[in-house]
Short mmCIF file of C-alpha atoms and ligand atoms in Angstrom, two decimals:
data_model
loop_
_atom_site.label_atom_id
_atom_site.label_comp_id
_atom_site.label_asym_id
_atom_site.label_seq_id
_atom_site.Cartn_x
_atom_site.Cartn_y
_atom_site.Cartn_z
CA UNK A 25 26.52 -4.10 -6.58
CA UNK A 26 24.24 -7.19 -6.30
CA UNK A 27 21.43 -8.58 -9.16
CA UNK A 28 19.18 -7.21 -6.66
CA UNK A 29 19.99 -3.70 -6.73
CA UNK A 30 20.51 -3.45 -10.09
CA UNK A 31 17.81 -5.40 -10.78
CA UNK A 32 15.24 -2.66 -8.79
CA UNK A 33 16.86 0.46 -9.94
CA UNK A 34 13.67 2.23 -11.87
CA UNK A 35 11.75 0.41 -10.80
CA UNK A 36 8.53 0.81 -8.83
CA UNK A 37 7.62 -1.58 -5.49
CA UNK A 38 4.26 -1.65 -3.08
CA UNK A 39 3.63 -2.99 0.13
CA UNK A 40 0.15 -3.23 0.91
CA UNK A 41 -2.64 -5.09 2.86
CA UNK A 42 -4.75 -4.70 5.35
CA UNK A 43 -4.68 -3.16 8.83
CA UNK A 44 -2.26 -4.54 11.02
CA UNK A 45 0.00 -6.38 8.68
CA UNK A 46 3.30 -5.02 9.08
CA UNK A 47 4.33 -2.81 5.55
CA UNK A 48 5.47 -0.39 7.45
CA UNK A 49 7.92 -2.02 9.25
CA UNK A 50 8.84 -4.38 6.29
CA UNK A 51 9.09 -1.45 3.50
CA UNK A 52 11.40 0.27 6.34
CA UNK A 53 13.16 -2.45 6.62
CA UNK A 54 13.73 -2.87 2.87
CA UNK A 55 14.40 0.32 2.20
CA UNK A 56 17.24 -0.18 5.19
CA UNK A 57 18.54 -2.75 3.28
CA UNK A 58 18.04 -1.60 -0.39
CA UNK A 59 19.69 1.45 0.36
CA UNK A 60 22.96 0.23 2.22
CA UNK A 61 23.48 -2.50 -0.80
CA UNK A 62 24.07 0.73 -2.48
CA UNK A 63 20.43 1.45 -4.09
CA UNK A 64 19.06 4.78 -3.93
CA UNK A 65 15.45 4.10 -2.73
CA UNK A 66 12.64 7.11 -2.42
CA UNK A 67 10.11 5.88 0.28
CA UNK A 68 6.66 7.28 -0.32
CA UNK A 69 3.58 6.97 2.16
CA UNK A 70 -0.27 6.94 0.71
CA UNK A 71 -2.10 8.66 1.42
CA UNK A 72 0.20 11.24 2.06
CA UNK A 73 3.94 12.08 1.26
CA UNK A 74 3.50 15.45 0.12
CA UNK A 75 2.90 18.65 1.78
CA UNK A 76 -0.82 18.90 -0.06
CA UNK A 77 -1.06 14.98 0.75
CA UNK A 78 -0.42 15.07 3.73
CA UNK A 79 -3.49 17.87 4.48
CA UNK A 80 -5.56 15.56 2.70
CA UNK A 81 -4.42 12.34 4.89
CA UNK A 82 -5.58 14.46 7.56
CA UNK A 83 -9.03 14.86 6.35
CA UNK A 84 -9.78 11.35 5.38
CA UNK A 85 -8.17 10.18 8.73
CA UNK A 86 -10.24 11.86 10.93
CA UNK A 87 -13.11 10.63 13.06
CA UNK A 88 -14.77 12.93 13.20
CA UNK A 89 -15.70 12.82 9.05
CA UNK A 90 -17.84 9.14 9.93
CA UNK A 91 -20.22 10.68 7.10
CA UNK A 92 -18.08 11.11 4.47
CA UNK A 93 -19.24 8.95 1.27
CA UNK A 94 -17.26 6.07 -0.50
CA UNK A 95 -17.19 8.51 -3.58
CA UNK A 96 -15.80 11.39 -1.33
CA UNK A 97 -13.14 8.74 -0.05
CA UNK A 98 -12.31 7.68 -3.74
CA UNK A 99 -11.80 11.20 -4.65
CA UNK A 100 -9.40 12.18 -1.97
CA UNK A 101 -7.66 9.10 -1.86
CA UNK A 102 -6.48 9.74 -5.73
CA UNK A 103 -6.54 13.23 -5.41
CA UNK A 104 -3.33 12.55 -2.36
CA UNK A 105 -1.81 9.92 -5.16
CA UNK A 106 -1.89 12.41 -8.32
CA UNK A 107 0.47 14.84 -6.41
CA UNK A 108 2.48 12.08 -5.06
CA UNK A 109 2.99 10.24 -8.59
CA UNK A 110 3.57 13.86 -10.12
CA UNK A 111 5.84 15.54 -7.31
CA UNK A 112 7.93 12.38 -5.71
CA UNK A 113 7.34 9.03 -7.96
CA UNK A 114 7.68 10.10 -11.34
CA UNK A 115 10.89 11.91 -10.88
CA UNK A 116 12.25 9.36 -8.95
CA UNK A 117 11.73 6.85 -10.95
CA UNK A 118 13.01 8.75 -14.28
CA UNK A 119 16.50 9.30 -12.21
CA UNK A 120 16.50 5.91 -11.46
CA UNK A 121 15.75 5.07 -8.38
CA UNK A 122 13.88 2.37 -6.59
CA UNK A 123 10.27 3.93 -5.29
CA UNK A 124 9.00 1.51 -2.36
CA UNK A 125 5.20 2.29 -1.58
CA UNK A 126 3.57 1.76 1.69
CA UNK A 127 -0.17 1.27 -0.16
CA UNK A 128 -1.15 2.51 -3.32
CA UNK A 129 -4.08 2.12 -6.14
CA UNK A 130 -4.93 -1.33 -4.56
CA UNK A 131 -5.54 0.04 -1.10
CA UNK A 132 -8.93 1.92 -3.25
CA UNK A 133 -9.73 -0.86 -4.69
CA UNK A 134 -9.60 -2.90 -1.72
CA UNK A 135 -11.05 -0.63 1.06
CA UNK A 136 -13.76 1.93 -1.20
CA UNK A 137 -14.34 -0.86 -3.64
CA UNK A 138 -15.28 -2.79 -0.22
CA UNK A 139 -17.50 0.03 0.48
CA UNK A 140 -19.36 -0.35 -2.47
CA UNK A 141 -17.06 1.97 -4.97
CA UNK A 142 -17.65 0.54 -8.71
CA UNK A 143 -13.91 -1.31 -9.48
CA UNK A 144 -13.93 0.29 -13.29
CA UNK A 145 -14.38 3.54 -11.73
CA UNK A 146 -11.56 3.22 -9.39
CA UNK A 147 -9.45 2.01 -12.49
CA UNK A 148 -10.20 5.23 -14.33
CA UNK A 149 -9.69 7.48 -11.53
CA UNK A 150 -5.97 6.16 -11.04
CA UNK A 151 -5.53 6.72 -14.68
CA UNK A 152 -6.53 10.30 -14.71
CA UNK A 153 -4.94 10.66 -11.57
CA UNK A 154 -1.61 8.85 -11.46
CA UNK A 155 -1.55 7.71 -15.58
CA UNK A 156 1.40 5.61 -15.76
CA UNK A 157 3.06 6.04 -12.74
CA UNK A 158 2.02 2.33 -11.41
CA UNK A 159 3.70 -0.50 -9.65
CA UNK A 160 5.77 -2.97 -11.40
CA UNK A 161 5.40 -5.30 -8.46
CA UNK A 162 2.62 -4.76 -5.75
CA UNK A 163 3.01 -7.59 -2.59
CA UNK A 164 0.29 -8.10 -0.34
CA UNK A 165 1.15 -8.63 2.85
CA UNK A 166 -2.34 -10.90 4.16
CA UNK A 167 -2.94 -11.08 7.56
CA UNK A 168 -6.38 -12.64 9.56
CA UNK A 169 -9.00 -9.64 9.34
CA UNK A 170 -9.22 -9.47 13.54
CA UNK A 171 -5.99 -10.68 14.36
CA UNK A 172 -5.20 -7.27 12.07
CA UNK A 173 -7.01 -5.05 13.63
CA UNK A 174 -6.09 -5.86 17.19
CA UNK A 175 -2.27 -5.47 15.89
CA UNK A 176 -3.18 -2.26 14.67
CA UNK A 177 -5.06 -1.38 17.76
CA UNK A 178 -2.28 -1.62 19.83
CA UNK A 179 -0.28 0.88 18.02
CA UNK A 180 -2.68 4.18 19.16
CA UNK A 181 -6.32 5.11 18.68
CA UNK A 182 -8.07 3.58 15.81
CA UNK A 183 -7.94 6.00 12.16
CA UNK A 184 -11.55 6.37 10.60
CA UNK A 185 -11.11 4.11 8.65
CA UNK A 186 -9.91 1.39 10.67
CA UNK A 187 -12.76 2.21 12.89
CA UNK A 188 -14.99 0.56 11.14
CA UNK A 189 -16.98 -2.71 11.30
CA UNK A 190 -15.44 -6.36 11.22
CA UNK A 191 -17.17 -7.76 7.94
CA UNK A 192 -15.45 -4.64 6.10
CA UNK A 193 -12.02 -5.23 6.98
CA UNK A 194 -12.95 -9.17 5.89
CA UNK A 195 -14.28 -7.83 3.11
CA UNK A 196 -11.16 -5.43 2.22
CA UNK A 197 -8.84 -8.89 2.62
CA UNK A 198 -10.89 -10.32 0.22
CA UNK A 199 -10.09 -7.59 -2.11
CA UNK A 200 -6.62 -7.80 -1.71
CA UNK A 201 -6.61 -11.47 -2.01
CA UNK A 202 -8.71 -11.15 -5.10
CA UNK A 203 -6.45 -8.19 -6.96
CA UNK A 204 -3.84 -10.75 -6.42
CA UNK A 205 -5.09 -13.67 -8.23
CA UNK A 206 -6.36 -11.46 -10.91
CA UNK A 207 -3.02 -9.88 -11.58
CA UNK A 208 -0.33 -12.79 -10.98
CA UNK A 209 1.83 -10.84 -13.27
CA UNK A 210 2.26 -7.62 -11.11
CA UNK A 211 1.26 -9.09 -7.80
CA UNK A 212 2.10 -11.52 -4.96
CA UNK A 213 1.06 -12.07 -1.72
CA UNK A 214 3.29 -13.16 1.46
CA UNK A 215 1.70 -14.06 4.74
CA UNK A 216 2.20 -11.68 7.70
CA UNK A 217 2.48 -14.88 10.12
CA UNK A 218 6.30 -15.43 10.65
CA UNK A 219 8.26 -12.76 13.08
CA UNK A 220 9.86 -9.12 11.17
CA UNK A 221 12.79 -11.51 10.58
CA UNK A 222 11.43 -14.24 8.88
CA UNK A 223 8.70 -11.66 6.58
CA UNK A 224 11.43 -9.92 5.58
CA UNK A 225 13.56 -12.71 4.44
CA UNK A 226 10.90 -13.73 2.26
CA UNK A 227 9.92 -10.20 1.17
CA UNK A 228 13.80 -10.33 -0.37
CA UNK A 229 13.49 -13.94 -1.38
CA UNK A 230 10.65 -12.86 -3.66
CA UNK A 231 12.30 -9.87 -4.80
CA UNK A 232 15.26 -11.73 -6.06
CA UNK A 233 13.44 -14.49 -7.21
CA UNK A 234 10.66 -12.11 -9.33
CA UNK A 235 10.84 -12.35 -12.89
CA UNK A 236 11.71 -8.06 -13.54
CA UNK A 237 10.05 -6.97 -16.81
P1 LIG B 323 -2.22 3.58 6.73
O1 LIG B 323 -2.72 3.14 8.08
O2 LIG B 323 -1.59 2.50 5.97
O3 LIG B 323 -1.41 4.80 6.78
O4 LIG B 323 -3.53 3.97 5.88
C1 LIG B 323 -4.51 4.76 6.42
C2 LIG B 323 -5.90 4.16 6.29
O5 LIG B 323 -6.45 4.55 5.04
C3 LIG B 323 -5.95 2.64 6.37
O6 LIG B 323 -6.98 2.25 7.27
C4 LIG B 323 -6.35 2.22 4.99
C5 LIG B 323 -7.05 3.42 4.41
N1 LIG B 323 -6.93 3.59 2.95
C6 LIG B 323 -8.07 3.54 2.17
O7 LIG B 323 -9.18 3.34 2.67
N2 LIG B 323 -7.94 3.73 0.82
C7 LIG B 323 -6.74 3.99 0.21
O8 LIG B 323 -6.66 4.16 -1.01
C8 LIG B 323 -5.56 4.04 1.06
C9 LIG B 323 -4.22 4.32 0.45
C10 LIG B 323 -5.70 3.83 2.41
#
């Protein structure tokens, strides 16, 4: 077994960032490769990844809810996570295995906190909601706000969300960007401007290189 399995068993990674960046490929990826170096690896999706998440993906997702509030969006977005954390993360992570995220807690705070959602708030609504099930290592995967959004464009109609207007999406980076700096401790952030090859490499070269609590 390598350092870097047994150095991730238990524990808790995210991939996250804005439209268009790539996490879903990369956590793929990783998982690919976790998982045939011998790690047992539970993927999860947010929001989503349970059968009740997965109804409520479905809500925020759709166009045709443009007038659904930030507060609304807050709500449903940790409502998704608290059955995720209870049903899929906790357990996993209590038999020891390595829980890779695509988004989490800082999605909220980057997208509804960009939409005028009060940042305490959204940290007390992931405590009620997910308590201690959080990330021991988020990575922010950065990308250009446009450059993003055309990516994501060319993978099938625009979501609700990424619907909306420019100067959000630059504002959601910013969030991201800012989490990041705040937090040096649990996060990092890796540009999305090499090929798959070359982000991945350095998605693993940070992984081995992290210093594990
Ligand atoms: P996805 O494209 O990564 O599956 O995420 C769906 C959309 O939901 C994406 O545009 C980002 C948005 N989102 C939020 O606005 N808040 C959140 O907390 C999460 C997890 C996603």
């Amino acid at each position: 077994m390598s350092d870097l399995v047994e150095q991730l068993a238990g524990k808790f990674i995210v991939i996250d960032g804005p439209d268009g960046a790539g996490k879903t490929t990369q956590a793929k990826l990783l998982g690919e490769f976790l998982s045939e170096s011998g790690l047992e690896v539970a993927h999860i999706r947010d929001p989503g990844g349970t059968e009740i998440g997965d109804e409520i993906r479905t809500i925020l997702l759709d166009r045709r809810h443009h007038k659904m509030s930030v507060q609304c969006e807050l709500m449903l977005y940790m409502a998704s996570r608290a059955q995720l954390a209870c049903e899929v993360i906790a357990p996993a992570l209590s038999s020891g295995k390595c829980v890779l995220g695509d988004r989490y807690v800082s999605s909220t705070v980057a997208y509804q906190g960009a939409g005028g959602a009060d940042i305490k708030a959204i940290t007390q609504a992931a405590q009620i909601a997910v308590g201690a099930a959080m990330p021991d290592l988020t990575v922010i995967l950065d990308i250009e706000s446009q450059l993003g959004l055309t990516r994501a464009a060319r993978e099938g109609q625009a979501d609700r969300i990424e619907s909306k207007h420019i100067e959000y999406h630059r504002k959601v980076r910013e969030m991201f960007l800012a989490q990041a700096a705040d937090q040096p401790e649990r996060f990092t952030v890796i540009p999305s401007s090499g090929s798959i090859e070359e982000i991945q490499q350095q998605l693993r070269q940070t992984l081995t290189a992290w210093k594990w609590a």
